[in-house]
CSV table of C-alpha atoms in Angstrom, one decimal:
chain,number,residue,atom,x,y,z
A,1,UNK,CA,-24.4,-15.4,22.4
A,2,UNK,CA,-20.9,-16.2,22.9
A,3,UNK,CA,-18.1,-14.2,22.3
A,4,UNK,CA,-15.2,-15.4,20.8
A,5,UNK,CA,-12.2,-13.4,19.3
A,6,UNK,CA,-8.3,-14.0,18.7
A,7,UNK,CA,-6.0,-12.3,20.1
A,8,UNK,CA,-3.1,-10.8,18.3
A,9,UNK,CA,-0.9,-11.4,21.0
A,10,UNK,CA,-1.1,-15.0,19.9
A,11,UNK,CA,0.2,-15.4,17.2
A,12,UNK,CA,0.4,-19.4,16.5
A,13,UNK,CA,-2.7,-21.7,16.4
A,14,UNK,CA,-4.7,-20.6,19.5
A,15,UNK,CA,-7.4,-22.7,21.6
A,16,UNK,CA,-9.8,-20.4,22.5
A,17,UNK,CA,-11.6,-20.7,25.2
A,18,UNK,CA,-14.6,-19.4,26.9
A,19,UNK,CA,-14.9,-18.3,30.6
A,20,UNK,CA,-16.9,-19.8,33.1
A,21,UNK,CA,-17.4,-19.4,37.1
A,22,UNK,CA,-13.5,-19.4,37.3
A,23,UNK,CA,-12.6,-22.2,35.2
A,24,UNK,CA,-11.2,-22.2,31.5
A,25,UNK,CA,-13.4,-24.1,29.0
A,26,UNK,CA,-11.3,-25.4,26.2
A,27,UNK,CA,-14.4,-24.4,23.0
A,28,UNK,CA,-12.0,-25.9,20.1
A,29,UNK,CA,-10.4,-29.0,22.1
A,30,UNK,CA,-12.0,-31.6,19.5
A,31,UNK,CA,-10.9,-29.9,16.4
A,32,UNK,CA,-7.4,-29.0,17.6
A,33,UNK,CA,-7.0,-32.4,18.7
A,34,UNK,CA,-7.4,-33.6,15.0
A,35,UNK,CA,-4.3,-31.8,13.7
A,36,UNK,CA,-1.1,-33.2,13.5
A,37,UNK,CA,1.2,-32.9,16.2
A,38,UNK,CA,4.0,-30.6,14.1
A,39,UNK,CA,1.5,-28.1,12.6
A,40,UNK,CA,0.5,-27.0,16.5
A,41,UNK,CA,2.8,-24.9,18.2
A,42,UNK,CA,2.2,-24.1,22.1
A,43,UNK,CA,-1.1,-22.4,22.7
A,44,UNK,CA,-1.6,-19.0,24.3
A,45,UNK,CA,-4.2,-19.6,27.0
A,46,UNK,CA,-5.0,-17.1,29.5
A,47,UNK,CA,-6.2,-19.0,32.9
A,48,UNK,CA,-8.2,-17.0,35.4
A,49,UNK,CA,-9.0,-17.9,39.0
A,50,UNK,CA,-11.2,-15.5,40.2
A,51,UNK,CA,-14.1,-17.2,41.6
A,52,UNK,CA,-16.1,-14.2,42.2
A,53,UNK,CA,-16.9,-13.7,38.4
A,54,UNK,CA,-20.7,-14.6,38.3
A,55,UNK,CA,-21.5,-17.7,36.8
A,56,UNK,CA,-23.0,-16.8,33.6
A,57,UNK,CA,-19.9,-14.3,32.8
A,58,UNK,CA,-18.8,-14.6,29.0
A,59,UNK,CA,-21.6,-16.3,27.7
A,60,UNK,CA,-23.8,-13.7,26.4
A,61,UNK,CA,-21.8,-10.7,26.1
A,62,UNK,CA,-22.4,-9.3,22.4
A,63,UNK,CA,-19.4,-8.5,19.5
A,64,UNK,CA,-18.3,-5.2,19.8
A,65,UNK,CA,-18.5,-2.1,17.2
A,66,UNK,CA,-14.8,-2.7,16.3
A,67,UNK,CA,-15.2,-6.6,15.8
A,68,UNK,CA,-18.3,-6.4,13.9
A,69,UNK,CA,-17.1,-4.1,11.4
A,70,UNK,CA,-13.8,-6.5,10.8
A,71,UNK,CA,-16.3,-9.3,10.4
A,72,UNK,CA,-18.4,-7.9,8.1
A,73,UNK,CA,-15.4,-6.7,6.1
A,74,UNK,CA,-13.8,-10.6,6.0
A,75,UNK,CA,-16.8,-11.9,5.1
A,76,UNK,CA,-17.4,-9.5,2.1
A,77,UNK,CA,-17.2,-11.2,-1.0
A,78,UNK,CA,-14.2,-9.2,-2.2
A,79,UNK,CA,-12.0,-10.2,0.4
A,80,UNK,CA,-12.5,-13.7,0.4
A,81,UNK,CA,-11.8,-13.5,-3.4
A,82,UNK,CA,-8.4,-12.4,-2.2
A,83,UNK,CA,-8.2,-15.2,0.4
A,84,UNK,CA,-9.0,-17.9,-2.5
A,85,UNK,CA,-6.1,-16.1,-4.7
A,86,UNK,CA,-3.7,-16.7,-1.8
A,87,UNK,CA,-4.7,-19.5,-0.8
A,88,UNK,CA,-5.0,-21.7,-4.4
A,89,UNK,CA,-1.3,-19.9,-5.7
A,90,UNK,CA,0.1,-21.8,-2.3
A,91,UNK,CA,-2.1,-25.0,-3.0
A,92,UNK,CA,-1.4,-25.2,-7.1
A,93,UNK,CA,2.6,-24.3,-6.6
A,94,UNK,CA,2.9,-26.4,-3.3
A,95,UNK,CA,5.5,-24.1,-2.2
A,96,UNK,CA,5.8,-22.8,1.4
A,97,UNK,CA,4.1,-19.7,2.5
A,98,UNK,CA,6.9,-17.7,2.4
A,99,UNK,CA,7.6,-18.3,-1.5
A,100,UNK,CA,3.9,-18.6,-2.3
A,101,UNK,CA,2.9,-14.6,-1.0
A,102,UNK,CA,6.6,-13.9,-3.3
A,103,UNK,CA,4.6,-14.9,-6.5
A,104,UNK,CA,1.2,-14.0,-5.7
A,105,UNK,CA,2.9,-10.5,-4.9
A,106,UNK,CA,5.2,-10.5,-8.1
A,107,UNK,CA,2.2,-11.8,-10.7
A,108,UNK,CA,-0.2,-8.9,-9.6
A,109,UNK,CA,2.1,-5.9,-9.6
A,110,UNK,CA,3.3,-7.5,-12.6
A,111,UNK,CA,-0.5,-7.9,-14.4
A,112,UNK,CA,-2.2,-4.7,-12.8
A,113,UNK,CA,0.6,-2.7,-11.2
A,114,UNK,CA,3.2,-2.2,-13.9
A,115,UNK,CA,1.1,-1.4,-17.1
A,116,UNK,CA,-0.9,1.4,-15.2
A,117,UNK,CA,2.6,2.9,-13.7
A,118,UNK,CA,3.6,2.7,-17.8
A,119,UNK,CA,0.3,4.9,-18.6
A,120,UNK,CA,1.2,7.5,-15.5
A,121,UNK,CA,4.0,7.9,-17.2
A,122,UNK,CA,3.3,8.3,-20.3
A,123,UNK,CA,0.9,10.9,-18.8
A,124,UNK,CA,3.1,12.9,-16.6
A,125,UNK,CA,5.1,13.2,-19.6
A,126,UNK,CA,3.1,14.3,-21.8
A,127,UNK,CA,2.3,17.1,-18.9
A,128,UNK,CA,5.5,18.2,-18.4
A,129,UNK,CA,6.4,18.3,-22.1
A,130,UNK,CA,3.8,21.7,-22.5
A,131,UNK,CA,5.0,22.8,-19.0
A,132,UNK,CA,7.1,25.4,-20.4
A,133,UNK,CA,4.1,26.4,-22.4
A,134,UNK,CA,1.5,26.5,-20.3
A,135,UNK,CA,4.4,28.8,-18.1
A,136,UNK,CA,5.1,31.1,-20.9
A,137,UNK,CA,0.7,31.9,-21.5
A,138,UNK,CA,1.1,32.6,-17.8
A,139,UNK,CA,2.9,35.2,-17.6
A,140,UNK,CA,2.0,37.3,-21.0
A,141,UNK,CA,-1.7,36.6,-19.5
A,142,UNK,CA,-0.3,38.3,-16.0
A,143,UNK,CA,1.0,41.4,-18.1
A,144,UNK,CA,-2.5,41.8,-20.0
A,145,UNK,CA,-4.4,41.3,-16.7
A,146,UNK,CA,-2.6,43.8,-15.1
A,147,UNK,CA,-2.9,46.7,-18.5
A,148,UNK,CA,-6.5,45.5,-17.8
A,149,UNK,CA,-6.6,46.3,-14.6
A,150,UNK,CA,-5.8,49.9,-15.2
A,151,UNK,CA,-7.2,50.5,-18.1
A,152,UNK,CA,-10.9,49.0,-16.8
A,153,UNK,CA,-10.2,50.2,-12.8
A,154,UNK,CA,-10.8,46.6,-11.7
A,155,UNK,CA,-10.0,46.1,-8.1
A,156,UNK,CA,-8.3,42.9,-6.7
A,157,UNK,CA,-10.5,40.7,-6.5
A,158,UNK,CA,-11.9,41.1,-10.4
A,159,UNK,CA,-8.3,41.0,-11.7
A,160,UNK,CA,-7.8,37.7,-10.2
A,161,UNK,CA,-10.8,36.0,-11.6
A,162,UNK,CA,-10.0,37.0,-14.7
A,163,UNK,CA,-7.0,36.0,-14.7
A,164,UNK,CA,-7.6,32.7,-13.4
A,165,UNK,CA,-10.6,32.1,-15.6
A,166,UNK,CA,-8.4,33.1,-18.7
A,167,UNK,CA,-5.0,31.0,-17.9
A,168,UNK,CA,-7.9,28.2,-17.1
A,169,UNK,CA,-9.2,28.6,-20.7
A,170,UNK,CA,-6.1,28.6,-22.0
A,171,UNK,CA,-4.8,25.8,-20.1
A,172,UNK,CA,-7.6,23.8,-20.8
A,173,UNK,CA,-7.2,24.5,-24.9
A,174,UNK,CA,-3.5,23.1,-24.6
A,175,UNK,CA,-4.0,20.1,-22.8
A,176,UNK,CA,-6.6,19.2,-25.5
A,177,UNK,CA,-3.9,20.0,-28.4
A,178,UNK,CA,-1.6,17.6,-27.0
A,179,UNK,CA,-3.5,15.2,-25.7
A,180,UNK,CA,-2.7,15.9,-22.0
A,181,UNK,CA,-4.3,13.4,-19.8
A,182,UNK,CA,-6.4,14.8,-16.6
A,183,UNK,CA,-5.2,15.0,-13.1
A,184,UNK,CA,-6.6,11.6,-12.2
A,185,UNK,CA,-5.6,9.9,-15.0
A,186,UNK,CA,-2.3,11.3,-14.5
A,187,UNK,CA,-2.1,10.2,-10.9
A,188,UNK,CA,-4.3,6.5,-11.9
A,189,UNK,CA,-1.9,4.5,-9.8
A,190,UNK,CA,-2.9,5.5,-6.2
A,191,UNK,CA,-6.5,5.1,-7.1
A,192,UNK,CA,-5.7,1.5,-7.8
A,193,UNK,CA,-2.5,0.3,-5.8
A,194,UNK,CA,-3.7,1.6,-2.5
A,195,UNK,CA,-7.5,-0.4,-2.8
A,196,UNK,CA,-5.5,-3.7,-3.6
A,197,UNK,CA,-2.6,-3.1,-1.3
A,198,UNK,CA,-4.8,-3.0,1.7
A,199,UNK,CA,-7.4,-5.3,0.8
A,200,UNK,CA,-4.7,-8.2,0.7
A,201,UNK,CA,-3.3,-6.7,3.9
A,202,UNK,CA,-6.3,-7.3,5.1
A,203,UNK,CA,-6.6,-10.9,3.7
A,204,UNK,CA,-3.5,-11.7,5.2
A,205,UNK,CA,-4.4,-10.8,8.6
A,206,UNK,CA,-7.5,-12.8,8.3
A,207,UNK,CA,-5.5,-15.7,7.3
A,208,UNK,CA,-3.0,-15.1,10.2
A,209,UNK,CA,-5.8,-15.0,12.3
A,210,UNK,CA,-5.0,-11.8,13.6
A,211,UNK,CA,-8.3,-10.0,13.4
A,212,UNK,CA,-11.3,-10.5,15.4
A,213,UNK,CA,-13.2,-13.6,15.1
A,214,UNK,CA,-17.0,-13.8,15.9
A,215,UNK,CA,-18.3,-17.3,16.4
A,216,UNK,CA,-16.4,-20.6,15.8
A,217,UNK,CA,-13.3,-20.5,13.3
A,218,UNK,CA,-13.6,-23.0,10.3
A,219,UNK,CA,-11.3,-26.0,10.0
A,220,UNK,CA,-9.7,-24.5,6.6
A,221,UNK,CA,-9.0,-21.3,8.9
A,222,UNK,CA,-7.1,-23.1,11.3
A,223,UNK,CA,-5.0,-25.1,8.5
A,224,UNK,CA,-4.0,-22.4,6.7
A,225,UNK,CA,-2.8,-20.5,10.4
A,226,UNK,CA,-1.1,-23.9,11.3
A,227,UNK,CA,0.6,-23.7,7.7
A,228,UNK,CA,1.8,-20.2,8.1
A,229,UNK,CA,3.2,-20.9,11.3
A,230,UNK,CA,5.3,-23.7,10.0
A,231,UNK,CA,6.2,-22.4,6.6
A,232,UNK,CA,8.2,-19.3,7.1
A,233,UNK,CA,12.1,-18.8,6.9
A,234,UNK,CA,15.1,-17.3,7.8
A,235,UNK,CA,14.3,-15.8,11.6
A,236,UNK,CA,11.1,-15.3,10.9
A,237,UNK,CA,9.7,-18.7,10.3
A,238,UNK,CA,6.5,-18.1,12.2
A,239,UNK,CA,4.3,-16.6,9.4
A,240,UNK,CA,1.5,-15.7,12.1
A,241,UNK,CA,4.1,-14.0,14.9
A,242,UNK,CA,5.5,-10.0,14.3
A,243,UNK,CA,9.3,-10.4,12.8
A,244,UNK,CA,11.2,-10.9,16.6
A,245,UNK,CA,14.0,-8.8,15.0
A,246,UNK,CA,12.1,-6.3,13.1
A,247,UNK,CA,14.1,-6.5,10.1
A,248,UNK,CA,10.9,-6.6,7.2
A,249,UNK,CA,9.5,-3.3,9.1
A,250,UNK,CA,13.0,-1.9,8.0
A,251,UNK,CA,13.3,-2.9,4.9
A,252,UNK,CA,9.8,-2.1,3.8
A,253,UNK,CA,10.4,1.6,5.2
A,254,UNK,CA,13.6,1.4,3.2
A,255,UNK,CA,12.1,0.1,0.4
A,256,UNK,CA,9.1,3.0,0.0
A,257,UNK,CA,11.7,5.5,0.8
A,258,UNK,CA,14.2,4.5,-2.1
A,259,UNK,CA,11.1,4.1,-4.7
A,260,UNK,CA,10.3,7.9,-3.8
A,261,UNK,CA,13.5,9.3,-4.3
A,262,UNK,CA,14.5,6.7,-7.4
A,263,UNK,CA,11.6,8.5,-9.3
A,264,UNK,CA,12.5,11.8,-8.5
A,265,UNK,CA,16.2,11.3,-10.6
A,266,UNK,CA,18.8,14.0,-9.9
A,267,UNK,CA,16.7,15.6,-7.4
A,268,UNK,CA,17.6,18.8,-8.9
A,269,UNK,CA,13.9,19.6,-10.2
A,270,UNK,CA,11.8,21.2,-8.0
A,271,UNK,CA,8.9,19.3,-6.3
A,272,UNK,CA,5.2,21.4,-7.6
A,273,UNK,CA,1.2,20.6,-7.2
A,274,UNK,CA,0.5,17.1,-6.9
A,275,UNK,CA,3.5,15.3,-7.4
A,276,UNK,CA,5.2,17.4,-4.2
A,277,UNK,CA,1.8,16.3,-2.3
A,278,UNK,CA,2.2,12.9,-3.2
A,279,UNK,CA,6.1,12.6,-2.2
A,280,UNK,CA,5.5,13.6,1.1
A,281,UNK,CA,2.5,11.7,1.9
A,282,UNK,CA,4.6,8.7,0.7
A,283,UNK,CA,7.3,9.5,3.1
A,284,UNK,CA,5.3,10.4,5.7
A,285,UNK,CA,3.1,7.3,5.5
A,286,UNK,CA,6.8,5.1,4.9
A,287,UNK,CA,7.6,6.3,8.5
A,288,UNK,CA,4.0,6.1,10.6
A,289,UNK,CA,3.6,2.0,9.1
A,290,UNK,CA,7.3,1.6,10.2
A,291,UNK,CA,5.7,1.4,13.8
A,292,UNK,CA,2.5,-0.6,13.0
A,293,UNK,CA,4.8,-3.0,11.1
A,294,UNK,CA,6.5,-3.9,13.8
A,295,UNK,CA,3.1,-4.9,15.4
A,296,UNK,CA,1.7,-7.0,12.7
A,297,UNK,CA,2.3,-10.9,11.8
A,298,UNK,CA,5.1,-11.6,9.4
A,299,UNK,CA,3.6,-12.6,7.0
A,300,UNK,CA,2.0,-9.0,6.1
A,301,UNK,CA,4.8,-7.8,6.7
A,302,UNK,CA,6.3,-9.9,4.2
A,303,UNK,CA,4.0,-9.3,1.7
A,304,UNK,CA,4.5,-5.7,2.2
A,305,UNK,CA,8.3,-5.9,1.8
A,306,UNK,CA,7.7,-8.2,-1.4
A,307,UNK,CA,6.0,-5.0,-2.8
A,308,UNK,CA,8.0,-2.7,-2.3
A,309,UNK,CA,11.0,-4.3,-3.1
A,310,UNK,CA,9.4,-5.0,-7.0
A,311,UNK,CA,8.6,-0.8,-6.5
A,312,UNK,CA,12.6,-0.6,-6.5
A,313,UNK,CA,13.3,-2.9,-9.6
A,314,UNK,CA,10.7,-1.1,-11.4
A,315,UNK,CA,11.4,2.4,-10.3
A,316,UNK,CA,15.3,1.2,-11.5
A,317,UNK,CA,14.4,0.0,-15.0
A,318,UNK,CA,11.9,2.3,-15.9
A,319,UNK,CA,14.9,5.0,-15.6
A,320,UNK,CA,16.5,3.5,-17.8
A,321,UNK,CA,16.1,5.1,-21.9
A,322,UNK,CA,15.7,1.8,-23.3
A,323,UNK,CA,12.9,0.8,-21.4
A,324,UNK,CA,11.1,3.6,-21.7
A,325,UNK,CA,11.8,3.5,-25.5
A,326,UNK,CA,10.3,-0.1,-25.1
A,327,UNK,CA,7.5,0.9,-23.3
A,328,UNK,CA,6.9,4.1,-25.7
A,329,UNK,CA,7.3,6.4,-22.6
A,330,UNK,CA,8.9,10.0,-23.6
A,331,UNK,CA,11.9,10.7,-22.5
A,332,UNK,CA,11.7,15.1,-21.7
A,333,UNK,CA,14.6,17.0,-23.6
A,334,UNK,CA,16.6,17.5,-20.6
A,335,UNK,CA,16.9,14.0,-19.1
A,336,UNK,CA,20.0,12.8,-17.5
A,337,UNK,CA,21.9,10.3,-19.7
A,338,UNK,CA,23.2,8.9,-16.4
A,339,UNK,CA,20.1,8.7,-14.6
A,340,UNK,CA,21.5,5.5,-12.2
A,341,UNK,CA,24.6,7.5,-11.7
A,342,UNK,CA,22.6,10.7,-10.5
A,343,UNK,CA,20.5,8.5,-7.8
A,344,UNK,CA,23.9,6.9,-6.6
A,345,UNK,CA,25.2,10.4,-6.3
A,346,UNK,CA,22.5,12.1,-4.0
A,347,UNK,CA,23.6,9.5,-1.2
A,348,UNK,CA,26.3,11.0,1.3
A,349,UNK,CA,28.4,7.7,1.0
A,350,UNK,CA,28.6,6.9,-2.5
A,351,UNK,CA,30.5,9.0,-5.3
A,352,UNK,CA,30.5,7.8,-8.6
């Protein structure tokens, strides 16, 4: 069975090829030949000369591990439905690539994105509204544990079960009263955004031809890579090739970092449980993909920085009172009135 995969490394509309007893066999030379001249940019072909390679060499080696598993995850149903989203916004609109990933990005955040960040909300509000509550049953339950603990001769280890099974109880009764949401529903957004984020990633680099191919690439696969090479702009007008002056890997690290600290306001209020957990994962992760960004095709990158970019106009209007008020979010008793003049403040080089 022959083997044939793309290599990353080439990032416009490749001719792969097949090697035999020292000379390169062009596999795709008829259906390259049928494209039109300005949707083929110059072909990355390795040539080898070594003569000693036995004469059967390439033909029958086997997919690996790693290229089997991307296959079987392209071919899943659920990422071809992706593929066909992309795909039929750029067909339908006739735009160019580069304006066709914009509104594909725009319309789902939009749809799916926004209105569960406007329940998580709505949730982590409610939570921190009993806060103060839940603080004060803490520590009258701390003083009876500990006459408790005297009076009954617990040791240690008894105290703190009861303790924790008590402010548990009591915890548990609140949330009820007021209609506190759970820690997942809470926290819904990650359980949603990261799925979709990476399965169009992933649709992307299939339509980039940047993953592992088994087998013979259709002719829709190599019109839609010859269309993203050609429909890019600005510096990086190869879709398919990393951004030459890695500007997107910048401004999507930027962007991630600024959504972070947008939502976190003054920065005064000290970071606790999940949230602090989630705020430095998201930093963390910001800086790690700044690195891998720089490796991947432009047009996921794009779509990456198109994302996180809408994070930032969302993360700015949802601090604002009348949008919340709009979107029936509560607004805590002692939120800033100038919440876009306390985010301006907390960077070195602007005073307001």
């Amino acid at each position: 069975m022959l083997r044939i995969s793309t290599s990353r490394s080439c990032c416009y509309l490749w001719k792969h090829t097949a090697l035999c007893s020292g000379y390169v066999r062009n596999v795709f030379a008829d259906q390259v030949a049928n494209f039109p001249s300005g949707h083929i940019s110059k072909p990355c072909i390795r040539l080898y000369s070594d003569t000693s390679l036995p004469t059967d060499y390439g033909k029958y080696a086997d997919p690996s591990s790693f290229e089997n598993f991307y296959q079987l995850i392209t071919d899943s149903s659920w990422i071809k439905s992706f593929e066909w989203y992309l795909t039929s916004v750029h067909d339908l609109t006739g735009a160019p690539w580069w304006l066709s990933i914009l509104f594909c990005t725009f319309a789902m955040r939009s749809l799916i994105m926004t209105p569960l960040m406007v329940i998580q909300l709505r949730g982590v509000a409610k939570h921190s509204k009993v806060m103060p509550l839940i603080q004060k049953i803490d520590n009258e339950l701390r003083k009876e544990v500990l006459l408790a603990k005297e009076k009954f001769k617990w040791d240690e280890k008894t105290a703190n079960l009861q303790y924790q099974a008590n402010l548990s109880r009591h915890q548990k009764n609140v949330f009820e009263k007021h209609k506190v949401p759970g820690l997942f529903h809470r926290y819904l957004l990650p359980w949603v955004q990261i799925p979709l984020w990476m399965s169009l990633s992933i649709s992307m680099r299939d339509l980039t031809m940047s993953l592992p191919i088994i087998g013979q690439p259709s002719m829709e696969q190599l019109s839609v890579a010859a269309q993203l090479s050609a429909e890019g702009c600005l510096w990086f007008s190869n879709l398919c090739a990393p951004d030459p002056y890695f500007i997107l890997p910048l401004l999507f690290c930027v962007a991630n970092l600024s959504v972070i600290e947008i939502y976190r306001g003054d920065g005064k209020t000290p970071l606790q449980g999940f949230s602090k957990f989630l705020v430095y994962t998201v930093r963390g992760l910001s800086v790690i993909l700044l690195p891998i960004a720089c490796q991947m095709p432009a047009g996921v990158v794009l779509y990456w920085t198109y994302s996180s970019l809408y994070g930032v106009l969302q993360a700015l209007l949802l601090q604002s009172r009348k949008a919340r008020q709009l979107f029936k979010i509560p607004i805590p008793q002692n939120a800033s009135k100038t919440p876009y003049r306390d985010i301006f403040n907390r960077l070195p080089f602007v005073k307001l």
